[in-house]
Amino acid sequence: MWRTDTDRPTFSGGTTVPAAAYLAVIAVLSGLLFVTRGGSPSPVVGMAWGALLVVLAIGAFGIEGGSARSVLPAARTLVPVTTVLLAFWGAYNLVAYGLALSGVPGFEATWPSAAGHPLAYLAALVSSILFTAIPEELFFRAYLQQKIVALAGSETRRTVAAAVVVVAVLFALFHLPRWLASGHGVGTALAVRLFGLALMGLAYGLVYAMTGNLWLVALFHATMNQPPFLVTVSLPSELHLVVGLVEYTAIVSVVALSGAVTERDWPAISWVQRDGTS
């Protein structure tokens, strides 16, 4: 239903194009942060940055003889994708409400501030989808992750898992310039931050590997950036990593469970040979 049924993209080049594309992303991001002096970029700059990531991904596909169009899921998958997303956030809010009623610190059975400004929240969510989630997932998961699988020379679960890990690390390091530009130093806090981002990258990479659906992973990405909470959640910073681990595990579990219920030949890794190799 929401797992793509297209062939994986083909690549004709070696490591030069992905390495150059990734370094270009880091260089341009660092330049933008230098210009904005580490502050929050204006909406125009944010839109331009998202557009640049899309252009780089499309260009990388084109240079290597492929097409970014090949990784775009059919529009009909948006219905099951939205269903899975709503199931996740519905369960999340039920758990959060139960924790609030139980008096667990960090959870309150009151409407969050975003509930009072629904249009502002929707605007932020749409902006996150269009200019952050889709561009980043197109570049990191649809291009880099699939490219690394292709470089491995064999499409087995082992090589896909390795690609997921490598890209998760690259995804975490991609956020390093922003951390440094914000005036944070190098220390334990940075290590925790990078580890949390790597966990995030692992979750998104696994979702993409299981489904090959760019819309699904992008919508998870965007809603984690702009969570649709129906209760007030304000966790202390020391719990962010633990809660993040639970959240990302839950995302992968919900997708895997949904696939087991709705898809044939499950469990499976999208675009991986299904002839028993591993």
Coordinates of C-alpha atoms in Angstrom, one line a residue:
M1 CA 0.0 0.0 0.0
W2 CA 2.5 2.6 1.1
R3 CA 5.7 0.7 0.3
T4 CA 6.9 1.8 -3.1
D5 CA 6.8 -0.8 -5.9
T6 CA 9.3 0.9 -8.2
D7 CA 12.8 -0.3 -8.9
R8 CA 15.6 1.3 -7.0
P9 CA 17.4 4.2 -8.6
T10 CA 20.5 3.4 -10.7
F11 CA 23.9 5.1 -10.3
S12 CA 26.8 5.1 -12.7
G13 CA 29.5 6.9 -10.8
G14 CA 31.8 6.2 -7.8
T15 CA 32.3 8.1 -4.6
T16 CA 33.2 11.5 -6.1
V17 CA 29.7 12.8 -6.7
P18 CA 28.2 12.0 -3.3
A19 CA 31.3 13.2 -1.5
A20 CA 31.3 16.5 -3.4
A21 CA 27.6 16.9 -2.9
Y22 CA 27.9 16.4 0.9
L23 CA 30.8 18.7 1.2
A24 CA 29.0 21.3 -0.8
V25 CA 26.0 21.1 1.6
I26 CA 28.3 21.6 4.6
A27 CA 30.1 24.5 2.9
V28 CA 27.0 26.3 1.9
L29 CA 25.3 25.7 5.3
S30 CA 28.4 27.1 7.1
G31 CA 28.4 30.1 4.8
L32 CA 24.7 30.8 5.5
L33 CA 25.3 30.5 9.3
F34 CA 28.3 32.9 9.0
V35 CA 26.2 35.5 7.2
T36 CA 23.3 35.2 9.7
R37 CA 25.8 35.1 12.6
G38 CA 24.4 31.8 13.9
G39 CA 20.9 33.2 14.4
S40 CA 17.7 31.9 13.1
P41 CA 17.6 32.4 9.3
S42 CA 14.8 34.4 7.7
P43 CA 12.0 32.6 6.0
V44 CA 13.4 33.5 2.6
V45 CA 16.8 32.1 3.6
G46 CA 15.1 28.9 4.9
M47 CA 13.2 28.5 1.6
A48 CA 16.4 29.1 -0.4
W49 CA 18.3 26.5 1.7
G50 CA 15.6 23.9 1.1
A51 CA 15.5 24.6 -2.6
L52 CA 19.3 24.3 -2.7
L53 CA 19.2 20.8 -1.1
V54 CA 16.6 19.7 -3.7
V55 CA 18.7 21.1 -6.5
L56 CA 21.8 19.3 -5.2
A57 CA 20.0 16.0 -4.9
I58 CA 18.4 16.3 -8.4
G59 CA 21.8 17.3 -9.8
A60 CA 23.6 14.4 -8.2
F61 CA 21.0 12.0 -9.6
G62 CA 21.4 13.5 -13.0
I63 CA 25.2 13.4 -13.0
E64 CA 25.1 9.7 -12.2
G65 CA 22.6 8.9 -14.9
G66 CA 19.6 8.6 -12.7
S67 CA 16.5 10.6 -12.0
A68 CA 15.1 12.0 -8.8
R69 CA 11.7 11.3 -10.2
S70 CA 12.3 7.6 -9.6
V71 CA 12.3 8.0 -5.8
L72 CA 9.0 10.0 -5.7
P73 CA 6.2 7.7 -4.5
A74 CA 2.8 7.7 -6.2
A75 CA 0.3 10.2 -4.8
R76 CA -2.0 7.3 -3.9
T77 CA 0.4 6.3 -1.1
L78 CA -0.4 9.5 0.7
V79 CA -3.6 8.0 2.2
P80 CA -1.9 5.0 3.9
V81 CA 1.1 7.2 4.8
T82 CA -1.2 9.7 6.5
T83 CA -3.0 6.8 8.3
V84 CA 0.2 5.4 9.7
L85 CA 1.3 8.9 10.8
L86 CA -2.0 9.6 12.5
A87 CA -1.9 6.2 14.3
F88 CA 1.6 7.0 15.6
W89 CA 0.7 10.5 16.9
G90 CA -2.7 9.3 18.2
A91 CA -0.9 6.6 20.3
Y92 CA 1.7 9.1 21.4
N93 CA -0.9 11.6 22.6
L94 CA -2.8 8.9 24.5
V95 CA 0.4 7.8 26.3
A96 CA 1.3 11.4 27.0
Y97 CA -2.2 12.1 28.4
G98 CA -1.9 9.0 30.6
L99 CA 1.4 10.1 31.9
A100 CA 0.0 13.6 32.6
L101 CA -3.0 12.1 34.5
S102 CA -0.5 10.0 36.5
G103 CA 1.4 13.1 37.5
V104 CA 4.6 12.3 35.7
P105 CA 6.8 15.4 35.6
G106 CA 7.1 17.0 32.2
F107 CA 3.5 16.1 31.2
E108 CA 0.5 18.3 31.9
A109 CA -3.1 17.5 31.0
T110 CA -3.6 21.0 29.5
W111 CA -3.7 22.3 25.9
P112 CA -0.2 23.2 24.6
S113 CA 0.4 26.8 23.5
A114 CA 0.3 25.8 19.9
A115 CA -3.4 24.7 20.3
G116 CA -4.3 28.4 20.8
H117 CA -2.7 29.3 17.5
P118 CA -3.6 26.5 15.1
L119 CA -3.0 28.5 11.9
A120 CA 0.5 29.4 13.1
Y121 CA 1.2 25.8 13.9
L122 CA -0.1 24.6 10.5
A123 CA 2.1 27.3 8.8
A124 CA 5.1 26.1 10.7
L125 CA 4.4 22.4 9.9
V126 CA 3.9 23.1 6.2
S127 CA 7.1 25.1 6.1
S128 CA 8.9 22.2 7.9
I129 CA 7.6 19.7 5.4
L130 CA 8.4 21.7 2.3
F131 CA 11.7 23.4 3.2
T132 CA 13.3 21.0 5.7
A133 CA 11.9 17.5 5.8
I134 CA 11.4 16.8 2.1
P135 CA 14.7 18.4 1.0
E136 CA 16.8 16.7 3.7
E137 CA 15.2 13.3 3.2
L138 CA 15.5 13.6 -0.5
F139 CA 19.2 14.3 -0.2
F140 CA 20.2 12.0 2.7
R141 CA 17.9 9.0 2.4
A142 CA 16.7 8.9 -1.2
Y143 CA 20.1 9.8 -2.7
L144 CA 23.0 9.2 -0.2
Q145 CA 21.6 6.1 1.4
Q146 CA 20.7 4.5 -1.9
K147 CA 24.0 5.5 -3.4
I148 CA 26.0 3.9 -0.6
V149 CA 24.0 0.7 -1.1
A150 CA 24.9 0.8 -4.8
L151 CA 28.6 1.4 -4.0
A152 CA 28.6 -1.7 -1.8
G153 CA 27.8 -3.7 -5.0
S154 CA 25.2 -6.0 -3.5
E155 CA 21.7 -5.3 -2.3
T156 CA 21.5 -7.3 0.9
R157 CA 20.0 -6.4 4.2
R158 CA 23.6 -6.2 5.6
T159 CA 24.6 -3.5 3.0
V160 CA 21.4 -1.6 3.5
A161 CA 21.9 -1.6 7.3
A162 CA 25.5 -0.3 6.8
A163 CA 24.2 2.4 4.5
V164 CA 21.6 3.4 7.1
V165 CA 24.3 3.7 9.8
V166 CA 26.7 5.7 7.6
V167 CA 24.1 8.2 6.5
A168 CA 22.8 8.5 10.0
V169 CA 26.3 9.6 11.1
L170 CA 26.6 12.0 8.1
F171 CA 23.2 13.4 9.0
A172 CA 24.3 14.0 12.6
L173 CA 27.5 15.7 11.4
F174 CA 25.5 17.8 9.0
H175 CA 24.0 19.6 12.1
L176 CA 27.5 20.3 13.6
P177 CA 28.0 23.8 11.9
R178 CA 24.7 25.1 13.4
W179 CA 25.7 23.9 16.9
L180 CA 29.1 25.6 16.6
A181 CA 27.7 28.8 15.1
S182 CA 25.2 29.0 18.0
G183 CA 28.1 29.5 20.4
H184 CA 28.1 26.0 21.9
G185 CA 31.4 24.5 22.7
V186 CA 32.9 21.1 22.1
G187 CA 32.2 18.7 25.0
T188 CA 29.7 16.3 26.5
A189 CA 26.7 18.3 25.4
L190 CA 27.9 18.1 21.8
A191 CA 28.4 14.4 22.0
V192 CA 24.9 13.9 23.4
R193 CA 23.5 16.1 20.7
L194 CA 25.3 14.2 17.9
F195 CA 24.3 10.9 19.4
G196 CA 20.6 12.0 19.5
L197 CA 20.8 13.2 15.9
A198 CA 22.4 9.9 14.8
L199 CA 19.5 8.0 16.5
M200 CA 17.1 10.2 14.6
G201 CA 18.9 9.4 11.4
L202 CA 18.9 5.7 12.1
A203 CA 15.1 5.8 12.6
Y204 CA 14.4 7.7 9.4
G205 CA 16.9 5.6 7.5
L206 CA 15.2 2.4 8.7
V207 CA 11.8 3.7 7.8
Y208 CA 13.0 4.6 4.3
A209 CA 14.8 1.2 3.9
M210 CA 11.6 -0.6 4.9
T211 CA 9.2 1.4 2.7
G212 CA 11.2 3.4 0.1
N213 CA 8.5 6.0 0.7
L214 CA 9.9 9.6 0.7
W215 CA 6.5 11.0 1.8
L216 CA 6.4 8.8 4.9
V217 CA 9.8 9.5 6.2
A218 CA 9.5 13.3 5.4
L219 CA 6.2 13.5 7.3
F220 CA 7.7 11.7 10.3
H221 CA 10.7 14.1 10.1
A222 CA 8.4 17.2 9.9
T223 CA 6.1 16.2 12.7
M224 CA 9.0 15.4 15.0
N225 CA 10.2 18.9 14.3
Q226 CA 6.7 20.3 14.9
P227 CA 5.0 17.7 17.2
P228 CA 1.2 17.8 17.2
F229 CA 0.9 17.4 20.9
L230 CA -2.6 17.6 22.5
V231 CA -1.1 17.9 26.0
T232 CA 1.6 20.1 27.3
V233 CA 5.0 18.4 27.2
S234 CA 8.0 20.1 28.7
L235 CA 10.7 17.6 29.5
P236 CA 14.0 18.5 31.2
S237 CA 17.0 18.5 28.9
E238 CA 18.6 15.5 30.7
L239 CA 15.7 13.4 29.5
H240 CA 15.7 14.4 25.9
L241 CA 18.0 11.6 24.8
V242 CA 16.1 8.9 26.6
V243 CA 12.7 10.2 25.3
G244 CA 14.2 10.5 21.8
L245 CA 15.3 6.8 21.9
V246 CA 11.8 5.8 22.9
E247 CA 10.2 8.0 20.2
Y248 CA 12.5 6.7 17.4
T249 CA 12.0 3.1 18.5
A250 CA 8.3 3.7 18.4
I251 CA 8.4 5.2 14.9
V252 CA 10.3 2.2 13.5
S253 CA 8.0 -0.2 15.4
V254 CA 4.8 1.4 14.2
V255 CA 6.0 1.3 10.6
A256 CA 7.1 -2.3 10.9
L257 CA 3.8 -3.4 12.5
S258 CA 1.8 -1.5 9.9
G259 CA 3.8 -3.2 7.2
A260 CA 3.3 -6.7 8.7
V261 CA -0.5 -6.0 8.8
T262 CA -1.0 -4.4 5.3
E263 CA 1.9 -5.5 3.1
R264 CA 2.8 -8.9 1.5
D265 CA 6.3 -10.3 1.8
W266 CA 6.9 -8.6 5.1
P267 CA 9.4 -8.1 6.7
A268 CA 11.3 -6.8 3.8
I269 CA 13.7 -4.1 2.9
S270 CA 12.6 -2.0 0.0
W271 CA 14.6 -2.6 -3.2
V272 CA 16.6 -5.4 -1.6
Q273 CA 16.8 -8.8 -3.4
R274 CA 14.1 -11.1 -2.0
D275 CA 15.8 -14.3 -3.0
G276 CA 16.9 -15.2 0.6
T277 CA 20.3 -13.4 0.5
S278 CA 21.3 -11.5 3.6

